[in-house]
């Protein structure tokens, strides 16, 4: 009788408040990503590829939906060779990648850079585990998840944007009714997917280290925006690493946030194009997190003063007071308005951050954090961008909860302990 009474009281409380219990996934419920999807039947033209095991990689491609594909990467992409080449321009990077990975008949001019408008935050769940939330807002197209187990020291998962890699996937080249680029049209060779790791926007490795890349336009302080953004290029005499390679190396060579800082300081960072100036939000399984940013060609590592300060980040921000920790961190018990007022934001960033904070709480479970990301994508569509995907990384559990286009009716989960 006591149990029945308590159950009736719970139902009555829900009815009185008008709330509905959130449908939370059970801990023992897990459908492996590798059991999803169907093989893609496009011709692969692997004979155009120099990269080893190219055919194995391309044949692993699976389509879960028009917006979500995945593959197991079995090709060695020769990252040490690319680092030693000290590549500092877009043309030199593309030329080196083409020569390493493709025969002349398989080469293609890469698609011009786009301008993503992403947003993200870090908080903690009830168990004290760090949650890393991230919207990737871009020009549409699918997401291709790459399981990478052959490049570098550690195994890792990459969330990549094919639209930023090749003309094949550009919405103006191959279109569906809604204008999105498509990954598979049934006839075009997909051998260019071997470049997918260089289109990585966020990811996590086997040790729980995760990162998200956010665009950061850098202007000359003496001319403000008169001459447009410039590209960051360090010239300290160290080997140069560009944005595309850096994302792989962070995941493949680092276990902690401290490791990332040590690694970055061993190399010169070069943005081969102004649109590839980025800053990163990085977190690890210990609960450590930081923002890494290059400004005036110097690396700044921005950390919270204490664990109660939570980081919020967006793209297209020009933080002239770049070395002030308050540009990225605030106490979750305080109002958020003062933070956005200090930023030289364009409209889209301010809208997304303000709406992100409307539903933000310092302690959230994964599902609530995913809902919070929906608020952060408000206003994106009217600016010509869409939220390609939203994801929540749990660095301690090594899990990723994600959905496409803010569609909370279909939520996917990746458990790195089971998938890698």
Short mmCIF file of C-alpha atoms in Angstrom, two decimals:
data_model
loop_
_atom_site.label_atom_id
_atom_site.label_comp_id
_atom_site.label_asym_id
_atom_site.label_seq_id
_atom_site.Cartn_x
_atom_site.Cartn_y
_atom_site.Cartn_z
CA UNK A 1 0.00 0.00 0.00
CA UNK A 2 2.83 2.39 0.81
CA UNK A 3 4.34 1.88 -2.67
CA UNK A 4 0.98 2.50 -4.32
CA UNK A 5 0.47 5.68 -2.29
CA UNK A 6 3.92 7.02 -3.25
CA UNK A 7 3.30 6.23 -6.91
CA UNK A 8 -0.05 8.07 -6.83
CA UNK A 9 1.60 11.05 -5.14
CA UNK A 10 4.26 11.19 -7.88
CA UNK A 11 1.62 11.13 -10.62
CA UNK A 12 -0.32 13.86 -8.84
CA UNK A 13 2.79 16.03 -8.54
CA UNK A 14 3.46 15.72 -12.26
CA UNK A 15 -0.16 16.59 -13.07
CA UNK A 16 -0.14 19.65 -10.80
CA UNK A 17 3.08 21.05 -12.20
CA UNK A 18 2.25 20.31 -15.81
CA UNK A 19 5.64 18.65 -16.21
CA UNK A 20 6.34 15.50 -18.12
CA UNK A 21 9.04 13.10 -17.00
CA UNK A 22 12.03 13.23 -19.32
CA UNK A 23 12.53 9.98 -21.24
CA UNK A 24 16.07 9.10 -20.21
CA UNK A 25 17.95 6.28 -21.90
CA UNK A 26 18.63 3.36 -19.58
CA UNK A 27 22.25 2.74 -18.70
CA UNK A 28 22.11 -0.82 -20.01
CA UNK A 29 20.53 0.22 -23.30
CA UNK A 30 23.06 0.52 -26.10
CA UNK A 31 22.84 -0.08 -29.81
CA UNK A 32 26.32 -0.15 -31.34
CA UNK A 33 26.82 2.30 -34.18
CA UNK A 34 28.55 -0.50 -36.06
CA UNK A 35 25.28 -2.43 -36.18
CA UNK A 36 23.51 0.45 -37.93
CA UNK A 37 23.32 1.49 -41.55
CA UNK A 38 23.70 -0.12 -44.93
CA UNK A 39 26.76 -0.35 -47.22
CA UNK A 40 27.14 2.46 -49.74
CA UNK A 41 27.24 1.09 -53.26
CA UNK A 42 29.08 3.90 -55.05
CA UNK A 43 32.09 2.86 -57.10
CA UNK A 44 35.19 3.55 -55.04
CA UNK A 45 37.92 3.79 -57.70
CA UNK A 46 40.44 2.68 -55.10
CA UNK A 47 42.96 2.32 -57.93
CA UNK A 48 43.22 6.11 -57.85
CA UNK A 49 44.45 6.01 -54.25
CA UNK A 50 48.04 5.73 -53.08
CA UNK A 51 47.07 5.46 -49.43
CA UNK A 52 47.41 1.90 -48.10
CA UNK A 53 44.21 -0.07 -47.41
CA UNK A 54 42.20 2.53 -49.32
CA UNK A 55 39.69 -0.01 -50.58
CA UNK A 56 39.18 -1.42 -47.08
CA UNK A 57 38.47 2.06 -45.76
CA UNK A 58 36.05 2.99 -48.53
CA UNK A 59 34.17 -0.31 -48.37
CA UNK A 60 33.53 0.25 -44.65
CA UNK A 61 31.34 3.30 -45.37
CA UNK A 62 27.81 2.89 -44.05
CA UNK A 63 24.75 5.08 -44.48
CA UNK A 64 22.53 5.43 -41.41
CA UNK A 65 20.57 8.30 -42.97
CA UNK A 66 21.14 11.05 -45.54
CA UNK A 67 22.57 13.11 -42.68
CA UNK A 68 24.68 10.49 -40.90
CA UNK A 69 27.37 8.16 -42.30
CA UNK A 70 30.29 6.41 -40.63
CA UNK A 71 33.38 4.45 -41.64
CA UNK A 72 36.38 2.64 -40.17
CA UNK A 73 39.58 4.32 -41.26
CA UNK A 74 42.26 1.79 -42.19
CA UNK A 75 44.64 4.01 -44.18
CA UNK A 76 47.90 5.49 -42.95
CA UNK A 77 47.70 9.21 -43.78
CA UNK A 78 51.42 9.90 -43.27
CA UNK A 79 50.97 12.66 -40.72
CA UNK A 80 54.69 12.68 -39.76
CA UNK A 81 55.57 13.30 -43.41
CA UNK A 82 53.15 16.24 -43.56
CA UNK A 83 54.62 17.72 -40.37
CA UNK A 84 58.18 17.42 -41.64
CA UNK A 85 57.17 19.17 -44.86
CA UNK A 86 56.55 22.37 -42.82
CA UNK A 87 53.50 23.31 -44.93
CA UNK A 88 52.44 26.94 -44.56
CA UNK A 89 50.05 27.69 -47.43
CA UNK A 90 46.76 26.24 -48.60
CA UNK A 91 48.19 25.31 -51.98
CA UNK A 92 51.17 23.52 -50.46
CA UNK A 93 48.95 21.56 -48.07
CA UNK A 94 46.55 20.44 -50.80
CA UNK A 95 49.40 19.56 -53.15
CA UNK A 96 51.14 17.47 -50.50
CA UNK A 97 47.93 15.65 -49.54
CA UNK A 98 47.08 14.90 -53.15
CA UNK A 99 50.56 13.60 -53.91
CA UNK A 100 50.61 11.41 -50.81
CA UNK A 101 47.14 9.94 -51.10
CA UNK A 102 46.04 10.00 -54.79
CA UNK A 103 47.33 9.29 -58.27
CA UNK A 104 46.84 12.19 -60.73
CA UNK A 105 43.57 10.82 -62.17
CA UNK A 106 42.04 10.76 -58.71
CA UNK A 107 43.04 14.26 -57.65
CA UNK A 108 40.55 17.06 -57.39
CA UNK A 109 40.57 20.67 -56.33
CA UNK A 110 39.26 20.87 -52.75
CA UNK A 111 36.12 22.79 -52.03
CA UNK A 112 36.60 26.39 -50.90
CA UNK A 113 36.52 27.01 -47.18
CA UNK A 114 33.21 27.84 -45.56
CA UNK A 115 32.43 29.77 -42.41
CA UNK A 116 30.91 27.64 -39.64
CA UNK A 117 29.11 29.33 -36.76
CA UNK A 118 29.36 26.92 -33.84
CA UNK A 119 28.62 27.18 -30.13
CA UNK A 120 29.40 25.07 -27.09
CA UNK A 121 29.77 24.85 -23.34
CA UNK A 122 31.16 22.70 -20.54
CA UNK A 123 29.28 21.65 -17.42
CA UNK A 124 29.13 18.67 -15.04
CA UNK A 125 26.50 16.01 -14.45
CA UNK A 126 25.11 14.85 -11.12
CA UNK A 127 28.00 12.40 -10.70
CA UNK A 128 30.57 15.17 -11.17
CA UNK A 129 31.54 13.96 -14.65
CA UNK A 130 32.49 16.60 -17.20
CA UNK A 131 30.08 17.12 -20.10
CA UNK A 132 31.28 18.84 -23.25
CA UNK A 133 28.41 20.21 -25.34
CA UNK A 134 28.86 21.33 -28.92
CA UNK A 135 26.73 22.47 -31.88
CA UNK A 136 28.33 22.32 -35.29
CA UNK A 137 26.53 24.94 -37.37
CA UNK A 138 27.45 25.09 -41.02
CA UNK A 139 26.10 25.19 -44.53
CA UNK A 140 24.29 21.86 -44.37
CA UNK A 141 25.24 18.45 -45.64
CA UNK A 142 25.80 15.20 -43.77
CA UNK A 143 28.11 14.21 -40.95
CA UNK A 144 30.58 11.36 -41.41
CA UNK A 145 31.81 9.73 -38.19
CA UNK A 146 35.31 8.30 -38.61
CA UNK A 147 36.63 5.53 -36.36
CA UNK A 148 40.40 6.00 -36.63
CA UNK A 149 42.58 3.21 -35.25
CA UNK A 150 45.67 3.31 -37.45
CA UNK A 151 46.95 6.90 -37.31
CA UNK A 152 48.95 8.09 -34.34
CA UNK A 153 49.37 6.69 -30.84
CA UNK A 154 45.77 6.50 -29.61
CA UNK A 155 42.51 5.34 -31.18
CA UNK A 156 39.90 8.04 -31.68
CA UNK A 157 36.53 8.99 -33.16
CA UNK A 158 36.19 12.04 -35.39
CA UNK A 159 33.02 13.92 -36.33
CA UNK A 160 33.70 15.30 -39.79
CA UNK A 161 31.91 17.61 -42.22
CA UNK A 162 32.20 16.32 -45.83
CA UNK A 163 30.91 19.66 -47.14
CA UNK A 164 34.23 21.19 -46.09
CA UNK A 165 36.35 18.71 -47.96
CA UNK A 166 35.37 18.25 -51.61
CA UNK A 167 33.18 19.71 -54.32
CA UNK A 168 31.28 16.42 -54.51
CA UNK A 169 29.52 17.21 -51.25
CA UNK A 170 28.84 20.89 -51.84
CA UNK A 171 25.16 21.70 -51.98
CA UNK A 172 25.63 23.54 -55.29
CA UNK A 173 27.19 20.47 -56.89
CA UNK A 174 24.83 17.64 -55.94
CA UNK A 175 21.48 18.55 -54.44
CA UNK A 176 18.51 17.03 -52.74
CA UNK A 177 15.25 18.91 -52.59
CA UNK A 178 16.29 20.74 -49.42
CA UNK A 179 19.54 21.92 -51.02
CA UNK A 180 21.91 19.82 -48.92
CA UNK A 181 24.95 18.24 -50.43
CA UNK A 182 24.74 14.45 -50.48
CA UNK A 183 27.43 11.98 -49.59
CA UNK A 184 26.23 9.18 -51.83
CA UNK A 185 24.54 9.62 -55.22
CA UNK A 186 25.16 6.05 -56.36
CA UNK A 187 27.43 6.93 -59.26
CA UNK A 188 30.27 9.22 -58.16
CA UNK A 189 33.46 7.72 -56.77
CA UNK A 190 33.90 8.24 -53.05
CA UNK A 191 37.68 7.88 -53.03
CA UNK A 192 37.97 11.48 -51.83
CA UNK A 193 36.61 10.30 -48.49
CA UNK A 194 40.19 9.39 -47.67
CA UNK A 195 40.56 13.11 -46.92
CA UNK A 196 37.79 13.00 -44.31
CA UNK A 197 40.07 13.09 -41.26
CA UNK A 198 41.27 16.55 -42.31
CA UNK A 199 37.66 17.78 -42.13
CA UNK A 200 37.36 16.96 -38.41
CA UNK A 201 35.36 19.47 -36.35
CA UNK A 202 35.30 17.64 -33.01
CA UNK A 203 36.06 14.22 -31.56
CA UNK A 204 37.21 12.07 -28.64
CA UNK A 205 39.97 9.52 -28.13
CA UNK A 206 40.22 6.31 -26.13
CA UNK A 207 41.40 8.20 -23.02
CA UNK A 208 38.41 10.56 -22.97
CA UNK A 209 40.24 13.61 -24.32
CA UNK A 210 37.84 15.59 -26.49
CA UNK A 211 37.91 18.86 -28.37
CA UNK A 212 35.76 21.13 -30.51
CA UNK A 213 37.05 23.61 -33.09
CA UNK A 214 35.43 27.06 -33.29
CA UNK A 215 36.21 29.61 -35.94
CA UNK A 216 37.97 32.77 -34.74
CA UNK A 217 38.32 35.63 -37.23
CA UNK A 218 41.52 37.54 -36.47
CA UNK A 219 41.73 41.17 -37.56
CA UNK A 220 44.64 43.57 -37.61
CA UNK A 221 44.22 45.78 -34.60
CA UNK A 222 45.46 48.86 -36.44
CA UNK A 223 42.86 48.57 -39.21
CA UNK A 224 40.09 46.75 -37.33
CA UNK A 225 37.91 45.15 -40.03
CA UNK A 226 38.95 47.44 -42.88
CA UNK A 227 41.13 44.89 -44.63
CA UNK A 228 39.33 41.76 -43.45
CA UNK A 229 40.66 38.93 -41.32
CA UNK A 230 44.24 37.76 -41.59
CA UNK A 231 45.51 34.23 -41.14
CA UNK A 232 47.55 33.22 -38.12
CA UNK A 233 51.08 32.08 -38.88
CA UNK A 234 53.67 31.48 -36.20
CA UNK A 235 57.26 31.84 -37.32
CA UNK A 236 59.38 30.65 -34.42
CA UNK A 237 61.38 28.18 -36.50
CA UNK A 238 59.45 25.08 -35.40
CA UNK A 239 57.72 22.71 -37.80
CA UNK A 240 54.36 24.08 -38.88
CA UNK A 241 51.07 22.28 -38.29
CA UNK A 242 47.91 23.57 -39.93
CA UNK A 243 44.37 23.40 -38.57
CA UNK A 244 43.39 20.25 -40.46
CA UNK A 245 46.33 18.20 -39.18
CA UNK A 246 46.20 19.69 -35.69
CA UNK A 247 42.78 18.18 -35.00
CA UNK A 248 44.08 14.70 -35.75
CA UNK A 249 47.23 15.20 -33.73
CA UNK A 250 45.38 16.48 -30.67
CA UNK A 251 43.30 13.30 -30.62
CA UNK A 252 46.01 10.86 -31.63
CA UNK A 253 48.87 12.09 -29.44
CA UNK A 254 47.36 13.55 -26.25
CA UNK A 255 45.67 12.07 -23.18
CA UNK A 256 45.07 15.23 -21.13
CA UNK A 257 44.60 18.97 -21.51
CA UNK A 258 48.15 19.43 -20.20
CA UNK A 259 49.41 17.12 -22.94
CA UNK A 260 47.67 19.29 -25.54
CA UNK A 261 49.44 22.40 -24.28
CA UNK A 262 52.84 20.68 -24.33
CA UNK A 263 52.19 19.39 -27.85
CA UNK A 264 51.07 22.74 -29.24
CA UNK A 265 54.10 24.55 -27.83
CA UNK A 266 56.41 22.16 -29.75
CA UNK A 267 55.09 23.36 -33.11
CA UNK A 268 54.22 26.48 -35.04
CA UNK A 269 50.50 26.79 -35.74
CA UNK A 270 49.57 27.96 -39.24
CA UNK A 271 46.09 28.72 -40.52
CA UNK A 272 46.50 28.20 -44.25
CA UNK A 273 43.47 30.39 -44.91
CA UNK A 274 41.79 33.13 -42.78
CA UNK A 275 38.68 30.95 -42.48
CA UNK A 276 40.86 28.29 -40.83
CA UNK A 277 41.82 30.49 -37.88
CA UNK A 278 40.32 28.52 -35.00
CA UNK A 279 40.34 28.24 -31.27
CA UNK A 280 39.65 25.01 -29.43
CA UNK A 281 37.75 24.00 -26.35
CA UNK A 282 39.47 20.92 -24.90
CA UNK A 283 38.54 18.67 -21.97
CA UNK A 284 39.74 15.38 -20.51
CA UNK A 285 38.62 12.52 -18.27
CA UNK A 286 40.12 14.10 -15.14
CA UNK A 287 37.65 17.01 -15.42
CA UNK A 288 40.28 19.47 -16.64
CA UNK A 289 39.32 21.85 -19.46
CA UNK A 290 40.66 24.92 -21.23
CA UNK A 291 40.38 27.16 -24.28
CA UNK A 292 43.41 27.21 -26.61
CA UNK A 293 43.71 30.24 -28.83
CA UNK A 294 46.29 31.90 -31.06
CA UNK A 295 46.30 35.67 -30.99
CA UNK A 296 48.95 37.95 -32.43
CA UNK A 297 50.63 34.66 -33.40
CA UNK A 298 51.09 33.59 -29.77
CA UNK A 299 49.39 30.71 -27.99
CA UNK A 300 47.11 31.55 -25.07
CA UNK A 301 45.76 28.85 -22.77
CA UNK A 302 42.69 30.15 -20.97
CA UNK A 303 41.61 28.23 -17.88
CA UNK A 304 38.90 28.67 -15.32
CA UNK A 305 40.05 30.05 -11.99
CA UNK A 306 38.05 27.36 -10.23
CA UNK A 307 35.71 24.50 -11.09
CA UNK A 308 32.63 26.69 -10.53
CA UNK A 309 33.50 28.80 -13.56
CA UNK A 310 31.97 27.26 -16.66
CA UNK A 311 33.21 27.87 -20.18
CA UNK A 312 30.95 29.00 -23.04
CA UNK A 313 32.29 29.47 -26.53
CA UNK A 314 31.07 30.41 -29.97
CA UNK A 315 32.48 31.15 -33.41
CA UNK A 316 32.83 34.47 -35.21
CA UNK A 317 33.96 36.23 -32.06
CA UNK A 318 36.66 38.87 -32.02
CA UNK A 319 37.77 39.09 -28.38
CA UNK A 320 39.97 42.16 -28.40
CA UNK A 321 40.50 41.60 -24.70
CA UNK A 322 41.63 38.14 -25.62
CA UNK A 323 43.78 37.56 -22.57
CA UNK A 324 40.94 38.14 -20.10
CA UNK A 325 39.62 34.86 -18.75
CA UNK A 326 36.22 36.53 -18.36
CA UNK A 327 35.73 36.43 -22.11
CA UNK A 328 35.17 32.70 -21.90
CA UNK A 329 34.32 31.83 -18.32
CA UNK A 330 31.62 32.95 -15.94
CA UNK A 331 30.20 31.82 -12.64
CA UNK A 332 27.00 29.90 -13.42
CA UNK A 333 25.19 31.59 -10.53
CA UNK A 334 25.79 35.01 -12.07
CA UNK A 335 23.98 36.60 -15.00
CA UNK A 336 25.42 36.05 -18.45
CA UNK A 337 24.69 39.48 -19.93
CA UNK A 338 27.95 41.08 -18.82
CA UNK A 339 29.92 38.46 -20.72
CA UNK A 340 28.33 39.09 -24.10
CA UNK A 341 28.61 42.85 -23.65
CA UNK A 342 32.40 42.52 -23.46
CA UNK A 343 32.59 40.66 -26.76
CA UNK A 344 32.82 42.28 -30.18
CA UNK A 345 30.20 39.85 -31.50
CA UNK A 346 28.34 39.76 -34.73
CA UNK A 347 24.61 39.23 -34.40
CA UNK A 348 24.56 35.48 -34.89
CA UNK A 349 27.00 34.76 -32.07
CA UNK A 350 25.16 36.93 -29.57
CA UNK A 351 21.81 35.38 -30.42
CA UNK A 352 23.10 31.84 -30.07
CA UNK A 353 24.97 32.43 -26.83
CA UNK A 354 22.08 34.29 -25.19
CA UNK A 355 19.60 31.58 -26.10
CA UNK A 356 22.05 28.90 -25.09
CA UNK A 357 22.20 30.44 -21.65
CA UNK A 358 18.41 30.66 -21.32
CA UNK A 359 18.30 26.90 -20.69
CA UNK A 360 21.76 26.49 -19.20
CA UNK A 361 22.21 25.03 -15.72
CA UNK A 362 25.53 24.36 -13.97
CA UNK A 363 24.56 20.72 -13.36
CA UNK A 364 22.81 18.78 -16.11
CA UNK A 365 22.49 15.22 -17.29
CA UNK A 366 23.32 14.37 -20.89
CA UNK A 367 19.75 14.69 -22.16
CA UNK A 368 19.21 18.10 -20.57
CA UNK A 369 22.56 19.27 -21.95
CA UNK A 370 21.48 18.16 -25.43
CA UNK A 371 18.27 20.16 -25.04
CA UNK A 372 20.35 23.13 -23.95
CA UNK A 373 22.22 22.96 -27.26
CA UNK A 374 18.89 23.34 -29.06
CA UNK A 375 18.53 26.76 -27.48
CA UNK A 376 22.02 27.65 -28.68
CA UNK A 377 21.08 27.05 -32.30
CA UNK A 378 18.22 29.57 -32.23
CA UNK A 379 18.44 32.05 -35.07
CA UNK A 380 20.91 30.01 -37.09
CA UNK A 381 18.56 29.11 -39.93
CA UNK A 382 17.61 32.71 -40.66
CA UNK A 383 21.31 33.53 -41.00
CA UNK A 384 21.82 30.92 -43.71
CA UNK A 385 23.41 28.29 -41.47
CA UNK A 386 21.95 25.10 -40.06
CA UNK A 387 22.88 23.00 -37.06
CA UNK A 388 24.42 19.97 -38.71
CA UNK A 389 24.80 18.09 -35.44
CA UNK A 390 24.64 18.55 -31.68
CA UNK A 391 26.70 16.33 -29.39
CA UNK A 392 27.41 15.80 -25.70
CA UNK A 393 30.72 14.20 -24.76
CA UNK A 394 31.09 12.50 -21.37
CA UNK A 395 34.86 12.44 -20.93
CA UNK A 396 34.94 9.98 -18.04
CA UNK A 397 32.50 7.46 -19.51
CA UNK A 398 33.93 7.92 -23.05
CA UNK A 399 30.46 8.31 -24.53
CA UNK A 400 28.97 10.67 -27.11
CA UNK A 401 25.26 11.48 -27.26
CA UNK A 402 24.28 13.25 -30.48
CA UNK A 403 21.47 14.13 -32.86
CA UNK A 404 21.24 15.64 -36.33
CA UNK A 405 19.51 18.94 -37.13
CA UNK A 406 18.13 19.29 -33.60
CA UNK A 407 15.92 16.26 -34.19
CA UNK A 408 15.52 14.98 -30.63
CA UNK A 409 13.24 12.17 -31.83
CA UNK A 410 16.32 10.31 -33.06
CA UNK A 411 19.24 10.36 -30.64
CA UNK A 412 22.38 8.29 -31.19
CA UNK A 413 24.91 7.14 -28.63
CA UNK A 414 28.53 6.11 -29.14
CA UNK A 415 30.39 4.19 -26.45
CA UNK A 416 34.09 4.36 -27.28
CA UNK A 417 34.86 1.48 -24.92
CA UNK A 418 32.71 -0.75 -27.15
CA UNK A 419 33.22 0.82 -30.58
CA UNK A 420 37.00 1.31 -30.74
#
